[in-house]
PDB file of C-alpha atoms in Angstrom:
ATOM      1  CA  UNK A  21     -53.438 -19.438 127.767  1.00 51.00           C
ATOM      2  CA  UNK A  22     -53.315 -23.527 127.980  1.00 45.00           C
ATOM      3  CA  UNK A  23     -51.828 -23.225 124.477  1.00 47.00           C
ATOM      4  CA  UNK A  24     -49.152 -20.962 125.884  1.00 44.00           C
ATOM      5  CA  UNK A  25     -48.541 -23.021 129.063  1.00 41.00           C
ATOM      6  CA  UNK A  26     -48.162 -26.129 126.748  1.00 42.00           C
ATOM      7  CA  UNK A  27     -45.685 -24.441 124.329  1.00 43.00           C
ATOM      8  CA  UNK A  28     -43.873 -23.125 126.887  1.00 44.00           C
ATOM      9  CA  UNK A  29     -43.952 -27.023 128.486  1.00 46.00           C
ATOM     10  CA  UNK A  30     -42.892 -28.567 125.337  1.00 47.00           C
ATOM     11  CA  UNK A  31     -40.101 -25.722 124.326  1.00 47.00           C
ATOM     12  CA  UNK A  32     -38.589 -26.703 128.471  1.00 48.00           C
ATOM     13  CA  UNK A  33     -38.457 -30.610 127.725  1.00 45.00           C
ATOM     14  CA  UNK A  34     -37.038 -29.983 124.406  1.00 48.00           C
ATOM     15  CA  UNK A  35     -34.124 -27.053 126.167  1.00 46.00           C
ATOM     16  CA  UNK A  36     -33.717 -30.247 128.558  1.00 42.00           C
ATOM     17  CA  UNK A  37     -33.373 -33.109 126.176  1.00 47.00           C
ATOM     18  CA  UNK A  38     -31.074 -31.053 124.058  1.00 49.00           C
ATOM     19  CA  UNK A  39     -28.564 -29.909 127.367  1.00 47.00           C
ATOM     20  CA  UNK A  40     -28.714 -32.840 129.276  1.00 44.00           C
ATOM     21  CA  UNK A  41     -28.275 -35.234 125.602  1.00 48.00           C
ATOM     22  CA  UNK A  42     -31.213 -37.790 127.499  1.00 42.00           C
ATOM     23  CA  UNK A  43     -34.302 -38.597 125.993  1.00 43.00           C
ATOM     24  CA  UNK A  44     -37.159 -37.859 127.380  1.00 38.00           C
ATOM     25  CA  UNK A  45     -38.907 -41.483 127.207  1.00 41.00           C
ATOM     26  CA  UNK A  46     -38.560 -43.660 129.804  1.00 37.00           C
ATOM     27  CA  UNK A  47     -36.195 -46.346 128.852  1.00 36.00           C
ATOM     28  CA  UNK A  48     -36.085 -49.516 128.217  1.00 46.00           C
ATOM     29  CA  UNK A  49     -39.697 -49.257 126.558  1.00 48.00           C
ATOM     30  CA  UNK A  50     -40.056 -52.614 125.274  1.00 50.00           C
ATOM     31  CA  UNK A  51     -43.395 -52.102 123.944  1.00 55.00           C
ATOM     32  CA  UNK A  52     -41.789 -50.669 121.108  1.00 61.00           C
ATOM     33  CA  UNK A  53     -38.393 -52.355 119.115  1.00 73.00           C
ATOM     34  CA  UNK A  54     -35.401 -52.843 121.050  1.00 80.00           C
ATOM     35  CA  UNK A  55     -32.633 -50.432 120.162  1.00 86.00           C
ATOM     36  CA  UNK A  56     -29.184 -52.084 120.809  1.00 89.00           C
ATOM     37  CA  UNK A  57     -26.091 -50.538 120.753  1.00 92.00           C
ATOM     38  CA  UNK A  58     -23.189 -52.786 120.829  1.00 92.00           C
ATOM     39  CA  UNK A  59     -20.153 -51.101 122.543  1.00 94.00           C
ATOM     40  CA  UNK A  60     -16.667 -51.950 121.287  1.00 93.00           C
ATOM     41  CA  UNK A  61     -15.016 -54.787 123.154  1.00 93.00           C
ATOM     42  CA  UNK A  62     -12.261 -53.577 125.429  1.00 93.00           C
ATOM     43  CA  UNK A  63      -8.845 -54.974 125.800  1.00 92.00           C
ATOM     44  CA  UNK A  64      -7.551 -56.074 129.138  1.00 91.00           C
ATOM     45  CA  UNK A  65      -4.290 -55.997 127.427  1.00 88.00           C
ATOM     46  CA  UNK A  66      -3.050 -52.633 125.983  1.00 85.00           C
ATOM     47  CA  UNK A  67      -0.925 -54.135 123.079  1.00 86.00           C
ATOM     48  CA  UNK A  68      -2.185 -53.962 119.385  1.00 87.00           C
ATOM     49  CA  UNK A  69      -3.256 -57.637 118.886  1.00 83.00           C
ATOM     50  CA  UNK A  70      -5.371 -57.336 121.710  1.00 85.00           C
ATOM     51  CA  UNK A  71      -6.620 -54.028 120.822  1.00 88.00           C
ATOM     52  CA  UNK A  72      -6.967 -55.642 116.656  1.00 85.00           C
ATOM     53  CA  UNK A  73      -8.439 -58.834 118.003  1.00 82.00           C
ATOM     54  CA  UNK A  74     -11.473 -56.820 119.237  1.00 87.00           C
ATOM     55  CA  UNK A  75     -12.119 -55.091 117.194  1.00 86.00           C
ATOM     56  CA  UNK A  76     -12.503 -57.655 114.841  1.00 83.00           C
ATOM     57  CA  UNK A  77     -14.595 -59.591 117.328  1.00 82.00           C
ATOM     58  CA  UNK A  78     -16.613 -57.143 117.841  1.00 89.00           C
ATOM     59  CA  UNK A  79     -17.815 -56.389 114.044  1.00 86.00           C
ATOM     60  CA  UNK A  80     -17.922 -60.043 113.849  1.00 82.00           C
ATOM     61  CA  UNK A  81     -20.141 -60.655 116.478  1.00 79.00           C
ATOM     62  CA  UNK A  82     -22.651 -57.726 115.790  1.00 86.00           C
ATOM     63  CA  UNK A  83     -23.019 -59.205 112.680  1.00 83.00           C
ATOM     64  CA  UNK A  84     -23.678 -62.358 113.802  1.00 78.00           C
ATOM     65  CA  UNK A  85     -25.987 -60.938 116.103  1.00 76.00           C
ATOM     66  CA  UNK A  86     -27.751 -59.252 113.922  1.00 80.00           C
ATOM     67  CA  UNK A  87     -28.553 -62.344 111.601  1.00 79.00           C
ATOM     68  CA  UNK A  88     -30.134 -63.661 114.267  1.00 73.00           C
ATOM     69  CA  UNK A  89     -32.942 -61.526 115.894  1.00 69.00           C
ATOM     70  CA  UNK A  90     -36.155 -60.844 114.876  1.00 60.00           C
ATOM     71  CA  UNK A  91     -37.832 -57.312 113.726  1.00 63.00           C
ATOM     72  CA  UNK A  92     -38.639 -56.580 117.521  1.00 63.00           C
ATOM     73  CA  UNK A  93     -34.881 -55.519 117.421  1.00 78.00           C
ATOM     74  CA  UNK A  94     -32.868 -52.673 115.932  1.00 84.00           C
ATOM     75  CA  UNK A  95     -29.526 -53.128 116.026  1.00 87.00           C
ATOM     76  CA  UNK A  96     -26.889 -50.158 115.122  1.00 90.00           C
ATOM     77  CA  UNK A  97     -24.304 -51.494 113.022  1.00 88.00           C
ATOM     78  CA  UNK A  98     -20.630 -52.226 114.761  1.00 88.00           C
ATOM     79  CA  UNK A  99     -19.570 -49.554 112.054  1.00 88.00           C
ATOM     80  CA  UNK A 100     -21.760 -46.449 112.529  1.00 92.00           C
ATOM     81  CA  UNK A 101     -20.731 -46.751 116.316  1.00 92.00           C
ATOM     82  CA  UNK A 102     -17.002 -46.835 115.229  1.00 90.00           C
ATOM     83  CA  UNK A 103     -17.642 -43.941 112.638  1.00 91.00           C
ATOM     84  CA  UNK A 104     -19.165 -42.058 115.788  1.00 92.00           C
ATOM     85  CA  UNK A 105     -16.569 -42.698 118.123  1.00 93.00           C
ATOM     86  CA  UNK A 106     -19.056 -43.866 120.736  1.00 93.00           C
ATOM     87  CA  UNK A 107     -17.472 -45.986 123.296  1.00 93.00           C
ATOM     88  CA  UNK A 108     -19.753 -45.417 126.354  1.00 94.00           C
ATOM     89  CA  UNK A 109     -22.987 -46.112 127.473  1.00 94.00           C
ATOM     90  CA  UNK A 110     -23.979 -42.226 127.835  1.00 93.00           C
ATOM     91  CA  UNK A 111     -22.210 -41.601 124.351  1.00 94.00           C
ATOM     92  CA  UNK A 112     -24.284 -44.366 122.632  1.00 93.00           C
ATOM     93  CA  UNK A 113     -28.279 -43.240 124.519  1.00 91.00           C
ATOM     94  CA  UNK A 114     -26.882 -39.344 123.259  1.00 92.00           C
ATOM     95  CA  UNK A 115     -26.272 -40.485 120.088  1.00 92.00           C
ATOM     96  CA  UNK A 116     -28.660 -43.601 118.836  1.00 91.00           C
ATOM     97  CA  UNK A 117     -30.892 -43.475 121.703  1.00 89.00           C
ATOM     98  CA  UNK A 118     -30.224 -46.719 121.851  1.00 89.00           C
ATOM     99  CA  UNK A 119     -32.505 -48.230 125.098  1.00 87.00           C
ATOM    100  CA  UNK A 120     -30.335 -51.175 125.093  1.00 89.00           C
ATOM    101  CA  UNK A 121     -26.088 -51.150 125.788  1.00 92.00           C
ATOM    102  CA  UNK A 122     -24.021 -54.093 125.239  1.00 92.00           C
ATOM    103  CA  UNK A 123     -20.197 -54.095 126.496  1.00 94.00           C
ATOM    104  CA  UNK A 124     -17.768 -56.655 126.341  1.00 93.00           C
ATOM    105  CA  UNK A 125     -14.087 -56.981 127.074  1.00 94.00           C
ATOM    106  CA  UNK A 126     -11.684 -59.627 126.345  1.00 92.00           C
ATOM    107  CA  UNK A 127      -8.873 -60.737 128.350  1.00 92.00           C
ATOM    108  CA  UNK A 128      -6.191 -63.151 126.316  1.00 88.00           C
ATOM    109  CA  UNK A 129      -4.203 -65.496 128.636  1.00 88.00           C
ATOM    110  CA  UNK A 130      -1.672 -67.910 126.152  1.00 87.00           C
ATOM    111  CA  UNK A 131      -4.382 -70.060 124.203  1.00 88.00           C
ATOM    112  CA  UNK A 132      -7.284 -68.740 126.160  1.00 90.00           C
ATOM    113  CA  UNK A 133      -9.357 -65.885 125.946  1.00 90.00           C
ATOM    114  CA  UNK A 134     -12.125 -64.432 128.585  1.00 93.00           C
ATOM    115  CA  UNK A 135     -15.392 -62.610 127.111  1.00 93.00           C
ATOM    116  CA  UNK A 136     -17.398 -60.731 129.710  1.00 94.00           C
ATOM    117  CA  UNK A 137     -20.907 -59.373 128.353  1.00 92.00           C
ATOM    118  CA  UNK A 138     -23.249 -56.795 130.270  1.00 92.00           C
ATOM    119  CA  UNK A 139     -26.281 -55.730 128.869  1.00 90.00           C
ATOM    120  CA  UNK A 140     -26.705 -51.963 130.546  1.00 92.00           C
ATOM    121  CA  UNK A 141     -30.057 -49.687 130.474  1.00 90.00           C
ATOM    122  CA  UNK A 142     -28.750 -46.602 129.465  1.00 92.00           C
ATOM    123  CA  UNK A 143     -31.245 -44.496 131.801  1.00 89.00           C
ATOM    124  CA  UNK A 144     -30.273 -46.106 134.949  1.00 91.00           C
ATOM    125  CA  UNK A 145     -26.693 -47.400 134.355  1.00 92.00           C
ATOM    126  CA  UNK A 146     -27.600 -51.081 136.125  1.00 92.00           C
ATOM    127  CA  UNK A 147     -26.852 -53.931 134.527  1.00 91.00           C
ATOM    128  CA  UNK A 148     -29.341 -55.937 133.510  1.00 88.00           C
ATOM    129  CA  UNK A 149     -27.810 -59.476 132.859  1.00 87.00           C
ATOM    130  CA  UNK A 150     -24.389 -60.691 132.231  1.00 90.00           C
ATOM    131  CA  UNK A 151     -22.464 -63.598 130.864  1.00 90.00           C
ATOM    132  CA  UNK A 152     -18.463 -65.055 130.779  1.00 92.00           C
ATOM    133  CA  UNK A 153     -17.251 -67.017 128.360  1.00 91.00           C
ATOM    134  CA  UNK A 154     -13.743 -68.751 128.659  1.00 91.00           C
ATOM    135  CA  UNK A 155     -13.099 -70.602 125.296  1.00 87.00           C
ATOM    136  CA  UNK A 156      -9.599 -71.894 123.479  1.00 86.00           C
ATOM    137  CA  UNK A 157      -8.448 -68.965 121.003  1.00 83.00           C
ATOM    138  CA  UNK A 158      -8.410 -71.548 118.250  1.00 85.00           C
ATOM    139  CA  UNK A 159     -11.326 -72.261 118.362  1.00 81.00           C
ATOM    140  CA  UNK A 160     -12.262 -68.455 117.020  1.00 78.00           C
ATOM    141  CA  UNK A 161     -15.634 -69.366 114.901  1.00 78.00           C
ATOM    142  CA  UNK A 162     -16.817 -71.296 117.901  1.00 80.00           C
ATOM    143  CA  UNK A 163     -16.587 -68.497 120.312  1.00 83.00           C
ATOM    144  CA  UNK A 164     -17.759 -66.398 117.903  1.00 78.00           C
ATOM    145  CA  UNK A 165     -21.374 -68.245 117.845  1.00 79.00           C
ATOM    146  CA  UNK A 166     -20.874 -68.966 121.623  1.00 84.00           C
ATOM    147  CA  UNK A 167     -20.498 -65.081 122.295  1.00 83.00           C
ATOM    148  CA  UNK A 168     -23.452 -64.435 120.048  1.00 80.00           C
ATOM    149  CA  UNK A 169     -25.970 -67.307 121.792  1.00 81.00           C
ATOM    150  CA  UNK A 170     -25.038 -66.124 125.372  1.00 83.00           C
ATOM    151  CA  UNK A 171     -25.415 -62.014 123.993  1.00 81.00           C
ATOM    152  CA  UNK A 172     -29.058 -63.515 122.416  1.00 76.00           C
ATOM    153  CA  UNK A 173     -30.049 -64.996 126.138  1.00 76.00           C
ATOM    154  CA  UNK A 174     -29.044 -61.991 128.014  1.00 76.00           C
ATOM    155  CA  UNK A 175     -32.066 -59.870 125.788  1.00 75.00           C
ATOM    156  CA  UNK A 176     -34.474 -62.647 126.003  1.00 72.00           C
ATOM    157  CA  UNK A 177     -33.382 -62.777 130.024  1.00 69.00           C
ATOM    158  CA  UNK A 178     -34.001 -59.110 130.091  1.00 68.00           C
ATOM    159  CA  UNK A 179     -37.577 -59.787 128.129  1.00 61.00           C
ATOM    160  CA  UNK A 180     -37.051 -57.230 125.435  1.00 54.00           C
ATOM    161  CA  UNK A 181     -36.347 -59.257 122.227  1.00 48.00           C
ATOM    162  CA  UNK A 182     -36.737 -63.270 121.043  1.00 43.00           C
ATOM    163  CA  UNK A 183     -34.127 -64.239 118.595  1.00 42.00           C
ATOM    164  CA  UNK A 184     -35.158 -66.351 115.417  1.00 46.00           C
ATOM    165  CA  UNK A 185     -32.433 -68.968 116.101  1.00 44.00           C
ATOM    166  CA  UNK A 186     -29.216 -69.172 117.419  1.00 42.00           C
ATOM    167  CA  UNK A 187     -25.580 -69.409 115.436  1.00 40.00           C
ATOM    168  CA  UNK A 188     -24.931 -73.593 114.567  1.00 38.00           C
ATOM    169  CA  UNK A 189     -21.325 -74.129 115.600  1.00 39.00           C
ATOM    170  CA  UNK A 190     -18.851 -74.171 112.597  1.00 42.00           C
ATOM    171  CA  UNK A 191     -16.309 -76.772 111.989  1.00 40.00           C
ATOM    172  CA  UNK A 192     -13.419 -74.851 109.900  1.00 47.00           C
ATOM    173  CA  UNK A 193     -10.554 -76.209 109.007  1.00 52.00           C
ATOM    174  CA  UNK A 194      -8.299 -73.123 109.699  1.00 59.00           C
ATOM    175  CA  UNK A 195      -9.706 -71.557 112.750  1.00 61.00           C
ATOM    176  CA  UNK A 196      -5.948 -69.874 113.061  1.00 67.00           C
ATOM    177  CA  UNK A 197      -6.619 -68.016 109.348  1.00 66.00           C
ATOM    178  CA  UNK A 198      -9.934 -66.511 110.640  1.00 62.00           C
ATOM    179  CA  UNK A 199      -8.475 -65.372 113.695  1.00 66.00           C
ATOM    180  CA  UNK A 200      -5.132 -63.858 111.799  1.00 68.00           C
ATOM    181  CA  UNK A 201      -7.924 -62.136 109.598  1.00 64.00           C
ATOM    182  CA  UNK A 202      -9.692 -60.482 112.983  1.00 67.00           C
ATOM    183  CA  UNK A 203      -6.614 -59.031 113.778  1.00 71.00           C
ATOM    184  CA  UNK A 204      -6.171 -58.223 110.253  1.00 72.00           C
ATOM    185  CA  UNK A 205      -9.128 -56.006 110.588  1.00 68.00           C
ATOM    186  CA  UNK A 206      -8.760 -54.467 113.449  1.00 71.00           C
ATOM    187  CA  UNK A 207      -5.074 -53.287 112.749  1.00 72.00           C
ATOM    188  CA  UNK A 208      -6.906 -52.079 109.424  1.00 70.00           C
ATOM    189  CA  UNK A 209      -8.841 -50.176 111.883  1.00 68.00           C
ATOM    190  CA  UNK A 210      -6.276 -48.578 113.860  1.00 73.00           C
ATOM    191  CA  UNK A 211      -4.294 -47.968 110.630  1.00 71.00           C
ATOM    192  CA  UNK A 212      -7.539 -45.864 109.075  1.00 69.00           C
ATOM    193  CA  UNK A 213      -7.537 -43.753 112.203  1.00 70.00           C
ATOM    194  CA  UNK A 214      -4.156 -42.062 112.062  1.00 67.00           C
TER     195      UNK A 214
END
């Protein structure tokens, strides 16, 4: 009868988990590795250099990310969450179960850009820590490694990972060629989806 009562226990969390698209766990568990999820950067602008720019930003920076954390930290790639379509928090804990959510946006004023960066728990929806960065657009490669230092203190503010280093500023010569090739990408992008 306590076999049954289990069962029937277990079948219920499992009806649950699979209608509501929540895990059961408790999240953020950071006994276990840090799952991060990092949400495409969104445009204050609606035109399609905005939109390009970050989406090359964001691959970018995931990737820079990424070189930089230890194994404590599982990071889904900048292209399976693209390939999914996942653009919300909900989306990305249904999906990856990621117990981690990063989301950006970036707002482009002449030769300046604005970078705001929450780090959400998906179970409760509160933001955990935060950061803006206002930086010279061509400067791209340093706000590139200043995005990904300020996303690598907001998880070692939230206590959940310790990164192995942090991104060494770059001095390129043609800061305006890397950013041309960001929004390169990210009409690529846009292009791939019609």
């Amino acid at each position: 009868a306590a076999a049954l009562v289990a069962a029937a226990l277990l079948a219920g969390a499992f009806y649950w988990q699979a209608k509501s698209g929540r895990r059961i766990d408790q999240l953020p568990d950071f006994s276990t590795p840090v799952q991060l999820a990092v949400l495409p950067f969104s445009p204050m602008a609606d035109d399609s250099s905005s939109r390009a720019f970050c989406n090359g930003l964001t691959e970018t920076v995931t990737t820079k990310v990424a070189q930089m954390w230890g194994q404590n930290l599982q990071l889904i790639s900048a292209r399976e969450v693209r390939d999914q379509g996942v653009k919300t928090v909900d989306q990305a804990w249904k999906e990856f179960g990621s117990n981690l959510i990063l989301e950006g946006s970036a707002h482009r004023v002449g030769n300046k850009i604005r970078i705001n960066c929450s780090l959400i728990d998906p179970r409760t929806h509160r933001q955990l820590a935060a950061r803006t960065i206002t930086a010279d657009t061509q400067d791209v490669f340093g706000l590139e490694d200043q995005v990904a230092n300020e996303i690598t203190s907001l998880l070692a503010a939230t206590g959940g990972v310790h990164s192995e280093g942090t991104a060494t500023p770059r001095n390129e010569n043609k800061p305006e060629a890397y950013a041309s090739y960001l929004r390169a990408r990210g009409y690529l992008r846009e292009y791939q989806k019609a």
